[in-house]
Short mmCIF file of C-alpha atoms and ligand atoms in Angstrom, two decimals:
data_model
loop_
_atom_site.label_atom_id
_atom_site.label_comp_id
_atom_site.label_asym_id
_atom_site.label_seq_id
_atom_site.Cartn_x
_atom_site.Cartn_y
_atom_site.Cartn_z
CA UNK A 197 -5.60 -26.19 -52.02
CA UNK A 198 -3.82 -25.41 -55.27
CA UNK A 199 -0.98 -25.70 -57.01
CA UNK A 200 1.64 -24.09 -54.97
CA UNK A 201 0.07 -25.94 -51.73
CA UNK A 202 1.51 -29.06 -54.00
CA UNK A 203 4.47 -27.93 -54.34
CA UNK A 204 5.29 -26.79 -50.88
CA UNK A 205 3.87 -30.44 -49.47
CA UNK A 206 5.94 -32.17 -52.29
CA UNK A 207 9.21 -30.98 -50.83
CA UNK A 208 8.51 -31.62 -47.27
CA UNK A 209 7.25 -34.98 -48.21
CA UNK A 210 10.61 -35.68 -50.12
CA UNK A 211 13.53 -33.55 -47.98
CA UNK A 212 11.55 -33.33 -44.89
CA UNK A 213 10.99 -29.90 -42.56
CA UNK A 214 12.30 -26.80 -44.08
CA UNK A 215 12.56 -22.97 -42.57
CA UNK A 216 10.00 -20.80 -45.14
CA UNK A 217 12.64 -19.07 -46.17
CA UNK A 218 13.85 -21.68 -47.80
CA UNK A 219 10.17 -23.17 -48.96
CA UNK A 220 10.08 -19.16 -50.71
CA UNK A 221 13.54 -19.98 -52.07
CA UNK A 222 12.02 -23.23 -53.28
CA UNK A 223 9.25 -22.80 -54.81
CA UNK A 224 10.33 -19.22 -56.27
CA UNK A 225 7.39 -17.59 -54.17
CA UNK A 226 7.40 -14.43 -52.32
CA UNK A 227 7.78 -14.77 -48.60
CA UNK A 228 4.56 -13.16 -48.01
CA UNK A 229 3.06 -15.60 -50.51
CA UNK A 230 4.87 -18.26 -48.55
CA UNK A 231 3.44 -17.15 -45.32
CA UNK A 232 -0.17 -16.91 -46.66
CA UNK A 233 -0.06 -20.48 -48.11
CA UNK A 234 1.76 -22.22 -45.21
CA UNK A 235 -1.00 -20.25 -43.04
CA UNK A 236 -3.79 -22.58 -44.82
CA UNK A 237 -1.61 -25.37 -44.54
CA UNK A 238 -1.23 -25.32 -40.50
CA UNK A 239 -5.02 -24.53 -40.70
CA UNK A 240 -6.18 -27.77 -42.32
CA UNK A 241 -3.55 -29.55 -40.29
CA UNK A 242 -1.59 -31.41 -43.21
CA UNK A 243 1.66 -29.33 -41.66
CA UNK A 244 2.91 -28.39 -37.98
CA UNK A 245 5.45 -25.75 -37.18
CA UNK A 246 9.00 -27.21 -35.49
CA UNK A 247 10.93 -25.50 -33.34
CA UNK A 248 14.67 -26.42 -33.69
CA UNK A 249 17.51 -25.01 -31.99
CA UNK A 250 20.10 -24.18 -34.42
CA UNK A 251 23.50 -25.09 -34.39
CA UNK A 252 26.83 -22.91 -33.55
CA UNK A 253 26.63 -19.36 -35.07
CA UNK A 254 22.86 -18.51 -34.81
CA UNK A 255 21.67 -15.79 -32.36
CA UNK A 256 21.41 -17.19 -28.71
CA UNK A 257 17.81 -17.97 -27.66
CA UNK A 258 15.83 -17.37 -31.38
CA UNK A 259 14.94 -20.61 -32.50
CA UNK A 260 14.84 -21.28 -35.58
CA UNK A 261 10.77 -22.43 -37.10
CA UNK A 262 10.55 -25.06 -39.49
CA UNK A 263 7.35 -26.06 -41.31
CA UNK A 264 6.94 -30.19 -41.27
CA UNK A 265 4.28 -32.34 -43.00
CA UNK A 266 2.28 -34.18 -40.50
CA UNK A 267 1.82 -37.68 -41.72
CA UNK A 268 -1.13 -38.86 -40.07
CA UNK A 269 -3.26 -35.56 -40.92
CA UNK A 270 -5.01 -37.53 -43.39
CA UNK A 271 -5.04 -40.95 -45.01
CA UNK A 272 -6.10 -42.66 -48.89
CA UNK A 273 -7.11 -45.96 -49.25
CA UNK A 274 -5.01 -47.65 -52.00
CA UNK A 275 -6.33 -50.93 -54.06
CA UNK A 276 -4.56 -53.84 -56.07
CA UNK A 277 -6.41 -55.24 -58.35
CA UNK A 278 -4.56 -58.67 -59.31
CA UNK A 279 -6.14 -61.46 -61.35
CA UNK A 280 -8.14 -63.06 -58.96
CA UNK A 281 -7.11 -60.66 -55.93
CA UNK A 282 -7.85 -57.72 -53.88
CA UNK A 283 -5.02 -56.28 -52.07
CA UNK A 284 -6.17 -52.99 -49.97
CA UNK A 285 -4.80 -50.98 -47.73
CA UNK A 286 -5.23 -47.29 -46.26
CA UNK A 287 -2.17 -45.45 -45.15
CA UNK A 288 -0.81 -41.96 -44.39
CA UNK A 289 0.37 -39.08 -46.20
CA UNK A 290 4.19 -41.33 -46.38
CA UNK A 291 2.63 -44.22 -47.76
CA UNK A 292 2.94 -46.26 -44.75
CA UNK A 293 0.74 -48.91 -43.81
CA UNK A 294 -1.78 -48.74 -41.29
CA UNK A 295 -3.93 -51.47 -41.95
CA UNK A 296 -4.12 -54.23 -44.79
CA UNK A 297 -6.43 -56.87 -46.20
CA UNK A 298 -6.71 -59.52 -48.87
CA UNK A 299 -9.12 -61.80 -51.22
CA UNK A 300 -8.61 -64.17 -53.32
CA UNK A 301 -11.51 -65.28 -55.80
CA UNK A 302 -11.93 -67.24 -58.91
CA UNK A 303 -11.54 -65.24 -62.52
CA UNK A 304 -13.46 -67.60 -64.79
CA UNK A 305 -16.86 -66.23 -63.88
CA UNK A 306 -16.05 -63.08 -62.66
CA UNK A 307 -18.13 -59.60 -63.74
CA UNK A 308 -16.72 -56.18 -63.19
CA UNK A 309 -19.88 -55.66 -61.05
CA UNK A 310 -19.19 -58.50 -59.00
CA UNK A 311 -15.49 -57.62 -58.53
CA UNK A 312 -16.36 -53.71 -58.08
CA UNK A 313 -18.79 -55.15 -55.33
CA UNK A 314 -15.87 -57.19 -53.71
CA UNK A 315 -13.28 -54.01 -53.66
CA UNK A 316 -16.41 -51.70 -52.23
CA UNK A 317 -16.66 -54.74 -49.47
CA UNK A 318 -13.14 -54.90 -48.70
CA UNK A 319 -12.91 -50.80 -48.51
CA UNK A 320 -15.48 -50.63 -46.05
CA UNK A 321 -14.05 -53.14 -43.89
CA UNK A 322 -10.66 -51.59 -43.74
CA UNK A 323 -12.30 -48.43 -43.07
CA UNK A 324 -14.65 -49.58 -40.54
CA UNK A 325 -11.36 -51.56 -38.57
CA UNK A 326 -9.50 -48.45 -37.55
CA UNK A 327 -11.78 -46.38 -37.34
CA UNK A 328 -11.00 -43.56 -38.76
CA UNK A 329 -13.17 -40.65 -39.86
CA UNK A 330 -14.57 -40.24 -43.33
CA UNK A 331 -13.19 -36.20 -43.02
CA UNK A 332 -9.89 -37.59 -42.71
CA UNK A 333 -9.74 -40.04 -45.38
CA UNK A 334 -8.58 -38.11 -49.03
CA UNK A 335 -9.88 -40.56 -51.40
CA UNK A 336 -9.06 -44.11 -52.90
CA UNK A 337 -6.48 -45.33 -55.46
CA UNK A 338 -6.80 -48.24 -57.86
CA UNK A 339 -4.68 -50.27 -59.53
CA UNK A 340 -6.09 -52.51 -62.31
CA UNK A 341 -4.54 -55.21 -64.44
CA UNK A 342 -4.07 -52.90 -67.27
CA UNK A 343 -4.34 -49.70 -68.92
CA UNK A 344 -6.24 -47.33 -67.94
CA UNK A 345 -7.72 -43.72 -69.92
CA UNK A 346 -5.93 -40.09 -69.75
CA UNK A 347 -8.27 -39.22 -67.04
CA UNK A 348 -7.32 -42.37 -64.78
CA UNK A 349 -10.99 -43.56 -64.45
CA UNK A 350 -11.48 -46.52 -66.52
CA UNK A 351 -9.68 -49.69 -67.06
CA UNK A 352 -9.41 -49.70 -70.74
CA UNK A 353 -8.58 -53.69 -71.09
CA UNK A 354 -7.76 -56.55 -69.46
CA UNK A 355 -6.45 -59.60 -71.11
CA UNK A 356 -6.65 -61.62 -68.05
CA UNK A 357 -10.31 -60.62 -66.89
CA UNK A 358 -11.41 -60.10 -70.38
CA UNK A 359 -12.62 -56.95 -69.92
CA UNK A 360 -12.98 -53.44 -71.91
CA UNK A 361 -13.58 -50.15 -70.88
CA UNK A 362 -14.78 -50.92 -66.97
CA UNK A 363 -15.61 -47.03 -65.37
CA UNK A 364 -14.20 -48.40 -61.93
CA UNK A 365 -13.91 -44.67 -60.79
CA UNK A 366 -17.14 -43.77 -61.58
CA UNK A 367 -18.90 -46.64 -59.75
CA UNK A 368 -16.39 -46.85 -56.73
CA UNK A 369 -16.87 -43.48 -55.98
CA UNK A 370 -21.01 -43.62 -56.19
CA UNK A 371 -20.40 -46.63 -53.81
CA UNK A 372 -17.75 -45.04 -51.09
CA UNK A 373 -18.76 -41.37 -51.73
CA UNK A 374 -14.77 -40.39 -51.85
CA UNK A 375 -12.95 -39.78 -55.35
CA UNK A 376 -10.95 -42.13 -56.74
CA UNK A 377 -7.89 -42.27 -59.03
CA UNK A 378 -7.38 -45.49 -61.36
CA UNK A 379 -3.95 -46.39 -62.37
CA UNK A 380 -2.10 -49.51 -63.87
CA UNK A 381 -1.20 -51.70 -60.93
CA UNK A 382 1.92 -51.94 -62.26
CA UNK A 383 2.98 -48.37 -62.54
CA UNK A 384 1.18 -47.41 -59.10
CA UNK A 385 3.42 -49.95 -57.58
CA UNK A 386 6.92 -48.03 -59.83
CA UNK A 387 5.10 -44.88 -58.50
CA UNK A 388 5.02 -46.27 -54.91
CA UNK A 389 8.69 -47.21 -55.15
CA UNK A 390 10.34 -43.83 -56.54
CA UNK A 391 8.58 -41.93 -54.46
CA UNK A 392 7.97 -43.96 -51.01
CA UNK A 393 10.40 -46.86 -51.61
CA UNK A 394 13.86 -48.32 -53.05
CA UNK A 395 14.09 -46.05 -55.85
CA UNK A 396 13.74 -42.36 -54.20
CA UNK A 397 17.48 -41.72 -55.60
CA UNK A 398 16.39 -43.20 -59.11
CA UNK A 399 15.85 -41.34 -62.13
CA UNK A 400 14.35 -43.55 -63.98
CA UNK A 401 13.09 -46.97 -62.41
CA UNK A 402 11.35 -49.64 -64.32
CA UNK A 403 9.46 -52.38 -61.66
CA UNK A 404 8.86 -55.49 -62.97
CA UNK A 405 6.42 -57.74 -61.97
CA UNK A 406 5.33 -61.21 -62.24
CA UNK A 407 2.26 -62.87 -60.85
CA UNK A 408 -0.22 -64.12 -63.08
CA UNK A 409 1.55 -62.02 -66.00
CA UNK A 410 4.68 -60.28 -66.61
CA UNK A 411 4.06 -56.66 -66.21
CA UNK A 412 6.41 -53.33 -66.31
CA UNK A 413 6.02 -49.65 -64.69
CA UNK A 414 8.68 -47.00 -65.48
CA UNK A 415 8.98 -43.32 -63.83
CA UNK A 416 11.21 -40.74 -65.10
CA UNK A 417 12.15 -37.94 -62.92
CA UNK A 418 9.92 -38.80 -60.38
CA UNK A 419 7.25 -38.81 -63.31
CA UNK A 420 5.19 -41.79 -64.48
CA UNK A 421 6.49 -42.59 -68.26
CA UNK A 422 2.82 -42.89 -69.68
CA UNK A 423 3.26 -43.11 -73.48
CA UNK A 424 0.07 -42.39 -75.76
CA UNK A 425 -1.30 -41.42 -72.09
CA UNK A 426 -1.40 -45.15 -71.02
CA UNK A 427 1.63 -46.30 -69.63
CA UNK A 428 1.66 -49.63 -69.47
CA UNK A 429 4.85 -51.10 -70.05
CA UNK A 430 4.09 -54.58 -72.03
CA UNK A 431 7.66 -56.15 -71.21
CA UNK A 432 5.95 -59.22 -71.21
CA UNK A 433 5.15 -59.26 -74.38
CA UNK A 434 8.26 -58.61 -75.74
CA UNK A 435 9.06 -61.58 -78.41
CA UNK A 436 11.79 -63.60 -77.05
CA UNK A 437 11.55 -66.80 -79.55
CA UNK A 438 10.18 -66.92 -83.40
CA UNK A 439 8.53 -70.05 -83.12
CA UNK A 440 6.65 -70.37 -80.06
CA UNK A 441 3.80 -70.93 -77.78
CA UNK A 442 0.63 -68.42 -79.04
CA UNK A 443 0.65 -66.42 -75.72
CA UNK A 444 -2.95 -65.01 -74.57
CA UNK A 445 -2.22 -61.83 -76.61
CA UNK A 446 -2.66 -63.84 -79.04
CA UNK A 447 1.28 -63.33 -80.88
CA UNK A 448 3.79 -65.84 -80.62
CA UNK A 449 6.54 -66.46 -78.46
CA UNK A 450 6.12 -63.57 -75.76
CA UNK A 451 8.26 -63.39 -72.43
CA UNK A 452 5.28 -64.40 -70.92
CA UNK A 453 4.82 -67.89 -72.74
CA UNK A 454 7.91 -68.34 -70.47
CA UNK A 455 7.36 -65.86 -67.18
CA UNK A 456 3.96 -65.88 -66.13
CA UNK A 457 2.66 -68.12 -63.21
CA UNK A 458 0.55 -70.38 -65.37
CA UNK A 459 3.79 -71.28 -67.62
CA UNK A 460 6.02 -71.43 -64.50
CA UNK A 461 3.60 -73.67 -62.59
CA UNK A 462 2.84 -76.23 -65.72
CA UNK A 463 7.16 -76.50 -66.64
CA UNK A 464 7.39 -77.09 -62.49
CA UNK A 465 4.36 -79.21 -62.38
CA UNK A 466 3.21 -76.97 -59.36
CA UNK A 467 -0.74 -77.62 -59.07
CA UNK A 468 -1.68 -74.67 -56.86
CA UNK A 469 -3.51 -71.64 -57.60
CA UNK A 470 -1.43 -68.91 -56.22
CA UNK A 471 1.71 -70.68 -55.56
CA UNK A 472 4.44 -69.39 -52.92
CA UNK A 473 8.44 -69.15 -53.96
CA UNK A 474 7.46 -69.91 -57.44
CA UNK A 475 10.94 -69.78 -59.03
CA UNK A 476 12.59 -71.20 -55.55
CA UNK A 477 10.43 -74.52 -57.27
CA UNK A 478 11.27 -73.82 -60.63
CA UNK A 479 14.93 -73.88 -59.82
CA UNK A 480 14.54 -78.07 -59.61
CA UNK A 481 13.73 -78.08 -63.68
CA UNK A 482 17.10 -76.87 -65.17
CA UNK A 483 15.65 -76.66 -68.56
CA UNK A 484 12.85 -73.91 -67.16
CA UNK A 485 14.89 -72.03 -65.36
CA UNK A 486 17.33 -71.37 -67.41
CA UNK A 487 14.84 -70.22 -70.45
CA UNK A 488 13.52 -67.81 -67.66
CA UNK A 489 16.55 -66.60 -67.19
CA UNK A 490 17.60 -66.13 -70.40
CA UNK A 491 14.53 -64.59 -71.68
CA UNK A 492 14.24 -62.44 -69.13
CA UNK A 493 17.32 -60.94 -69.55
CA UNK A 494 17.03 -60.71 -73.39
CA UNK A 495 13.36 -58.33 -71.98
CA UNK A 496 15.48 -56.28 -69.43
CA UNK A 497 18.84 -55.87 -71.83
CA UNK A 498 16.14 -54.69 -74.81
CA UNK A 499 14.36 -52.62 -72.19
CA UNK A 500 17.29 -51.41 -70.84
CA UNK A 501 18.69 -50.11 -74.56
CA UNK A 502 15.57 -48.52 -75.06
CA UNK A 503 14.26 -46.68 -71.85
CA UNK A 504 17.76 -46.47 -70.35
CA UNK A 505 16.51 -46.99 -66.61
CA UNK A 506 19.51 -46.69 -64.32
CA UNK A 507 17.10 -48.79 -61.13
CA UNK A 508 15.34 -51.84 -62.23
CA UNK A 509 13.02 -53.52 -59.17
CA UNK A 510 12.02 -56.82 -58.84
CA UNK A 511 8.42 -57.49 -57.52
CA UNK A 512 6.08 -60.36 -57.07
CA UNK A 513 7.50 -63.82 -57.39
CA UNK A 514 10.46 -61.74 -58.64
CA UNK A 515 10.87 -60.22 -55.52
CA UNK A 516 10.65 -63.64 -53.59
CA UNK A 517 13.03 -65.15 -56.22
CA UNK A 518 15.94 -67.02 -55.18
CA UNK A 519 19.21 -64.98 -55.00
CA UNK A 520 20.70 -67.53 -57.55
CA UNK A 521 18.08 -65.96 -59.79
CA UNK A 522 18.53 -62.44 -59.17
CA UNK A 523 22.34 -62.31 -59.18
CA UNK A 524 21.86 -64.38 -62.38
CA UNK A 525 20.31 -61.13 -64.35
CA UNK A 526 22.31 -58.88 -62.44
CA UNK A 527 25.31 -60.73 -64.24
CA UNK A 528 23.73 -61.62 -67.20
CA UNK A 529 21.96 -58.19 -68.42
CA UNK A 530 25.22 -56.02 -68.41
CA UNK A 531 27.37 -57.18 -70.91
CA UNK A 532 24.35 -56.73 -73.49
CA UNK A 533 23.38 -53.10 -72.75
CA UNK A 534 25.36 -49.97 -73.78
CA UNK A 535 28.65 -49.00 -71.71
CA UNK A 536 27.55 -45.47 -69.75
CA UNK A 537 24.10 -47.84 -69.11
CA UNK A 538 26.31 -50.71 -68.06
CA UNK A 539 27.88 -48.70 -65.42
CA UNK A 540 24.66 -46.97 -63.64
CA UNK A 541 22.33 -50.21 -63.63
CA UNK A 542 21.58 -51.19 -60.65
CA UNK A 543 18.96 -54.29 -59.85
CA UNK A 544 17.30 -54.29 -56.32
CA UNK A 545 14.09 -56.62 -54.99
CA UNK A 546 10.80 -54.28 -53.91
CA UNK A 547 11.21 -52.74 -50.68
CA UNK A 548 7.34 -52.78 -50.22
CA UNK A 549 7.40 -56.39 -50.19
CA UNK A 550 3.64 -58.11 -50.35
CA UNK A 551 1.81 -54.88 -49.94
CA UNK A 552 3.36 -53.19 -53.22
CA UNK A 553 0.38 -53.35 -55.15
CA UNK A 554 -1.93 -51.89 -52.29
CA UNK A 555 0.64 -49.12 -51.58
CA UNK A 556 1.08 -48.19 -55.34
CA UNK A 557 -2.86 -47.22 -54.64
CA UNK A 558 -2.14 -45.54 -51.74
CA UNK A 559 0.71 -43.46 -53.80
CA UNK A 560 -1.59 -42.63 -57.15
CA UNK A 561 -3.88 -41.33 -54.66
CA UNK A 562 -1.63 -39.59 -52.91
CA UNK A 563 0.01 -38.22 -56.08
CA UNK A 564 -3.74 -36.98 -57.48
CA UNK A 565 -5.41 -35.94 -53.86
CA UNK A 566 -3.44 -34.36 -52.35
CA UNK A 567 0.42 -33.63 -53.73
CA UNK A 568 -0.92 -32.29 -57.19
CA UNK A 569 -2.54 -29.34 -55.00
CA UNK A 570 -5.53 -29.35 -57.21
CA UNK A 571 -8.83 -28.62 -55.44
CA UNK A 572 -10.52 -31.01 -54.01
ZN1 ZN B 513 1.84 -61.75 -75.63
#
């Protein structure tokens, strides 16, 4: 594999089976170059050769021969790392589910070794359900509850784990013997959307998410906006009142004092763990919902001045949200963003629905094993 396999797979992937004269035209590589690559291609099996007839005006009886990914070639495992959860999944070369599994455990006593030995547990499980052979599987994608190095192999911090610096790729990938990718869950799960999802027509997306915390992913141009090579978007800490609660950052006031399931569940007086249609309950205290809404839209509008996103997407409890509280911030954020903004914002709920955070895995794995073309 190399660089021009990637970018022959990347455009069958995104505008499905093309003739190789127009994968030369493309990709700006000579036909004979074209014909060498594809060659390797058909070889490993990751495409197949299509014969179409072709419409009114070709020669009678030539066929025309397209080239067309073949989905289930090979497959990646792909990992959400939530606080307190384990979301995995292992799908095809699409993204698309073939198998999923989750765990829930308690954070307040919880090692990286310990968790490391719960995701290596839940891998093999997956793996060992369908069945399907190591040769075939590419490698495994992680997302972690915050930022992760320029190399995507360690999870630099977590405020909700209180951890620094955990090497998750190095000692996931001495347990499963496969590599492994680490991204921020929640711009795997942005990835997973532009590429796989709602926002293939987007050029720049921002996914919001809420479960335990409020996070952000944005990609721009099909590229994951990674600032100082991190990319985690903090929306939820975003100051939305001077005098507030301390949040667990440790400022004052953040989005999250407001939007997070442990503020949500105290203003609703909701006593469960990992509580279902979170803001359908909220919805009963006036008072709470309405600061959610308003402070959320103060984030987005802010957001939306700054990193001009023309799809935002809802996800977690977000996505589950009531429509009263969507259509509230898809009225609400307009008026306060720039005109030409104004006018291309559009606010959709995650078309991945519960397995989001397992398929934004799948999709930085995807992205780093095997659409990147780089050797593996
Ligand atoms: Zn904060």
């Amino acid at each position: 594999m190399g660089i021009h396999h990637g970018a022959i797979l990347r455009i069958l992937r995104d505008d499905g089976p093309q003739s190789r004269a127009e994968l030369a035209r493309r990709t700006a590589l000579s036909p004979t170059a074209l014909t060498h690559l594809t060659a390797q291609l058909l070889k490993d099996g990751s495409v197949t050769e299509l014969s179409q007839n072709v419409g009114a005006g070709a020669a009678v009886g030539r066929p025309a021969i397209s080239v067309a990914l073949v989905p289930e070639s090979q497959f990646v495992v792909g990992v959400h790392l939530g606080a307190g959860t384990i979301h995995a999944t292992i799908t095809d070369l699409k993204a698309a589910p073939k198998t999923m599994a989750s765990l829930h455990f308690d954070t307040d006593s919880t090692e990286p070794k310990v968790v490391i030995g719960r995701v290596v547990k839940t891998v093999q499980g997956l793996i060992g359900k369908t069945g399907i052979a190591r040769s075939r599987l590419l490698g495994l994608g992680l997302g972690v509850p915050g930022p992760v190095d320029t190399e995507r192999r360690r999870n630099l911090q977590s405020i909700n784990y209180d951890w620094k610096d955990v090497p998750f790729a190095d000692e996931l990938e001495a347990a499963l013997g496969m590599p492994v990718v680490v991204e921020h869950n929640v711009s795997a799960m942005a990835l997973a959307e532009s590429r796989y999802g709602i926002g293939r027509d987007a050029d720049a997306l921002l996914y919001i998410y809420l479960r335990t915390g409020l996070g952000a992913g944005l990609v721009v141009h099909g590229m994951p906006f990674r600032p100082g090579g991190h990319g985690a978007v903090e929306l939820g800490h975003i100051q939305v009142v001077e005098h507030g609660e301390r949040c667990t950052c440790g400022s004052i006031g953040c989005l999250e004092t407001f939007l997070s399931e442990r503020a949500l569940s105290r203003a609703a007086h909701i006593d469960k763990p990992h509580p279902k249609n979170l803001l359908a309950a909220v919805e009963h205290y006036p008072e709470v919902w309405d600061a959610a809404v308003r402070h959320l839209t103060t984030a987005i509008a802010s957001a939306t001045n700054l990193l001009n996103p023309d799809l935002i997407v809802f996800g977690g409890h977000l996505a589950e949200a009531p429509d009263s509280f969507v259509d509230a911030i898809r009225r609400n954020v307009p008026p306060r963003v720039l005109p030409p903004m104004r006018d291309a914002l559009r606010f959709e709920r995650s078309s991945l629905e519960a397995g989001a955070g397992a398929i934004g895995g799948a999709a930085a794995a995807l992205d780093h094993l095997f659409y990147s073309g780089v050797p593996r």
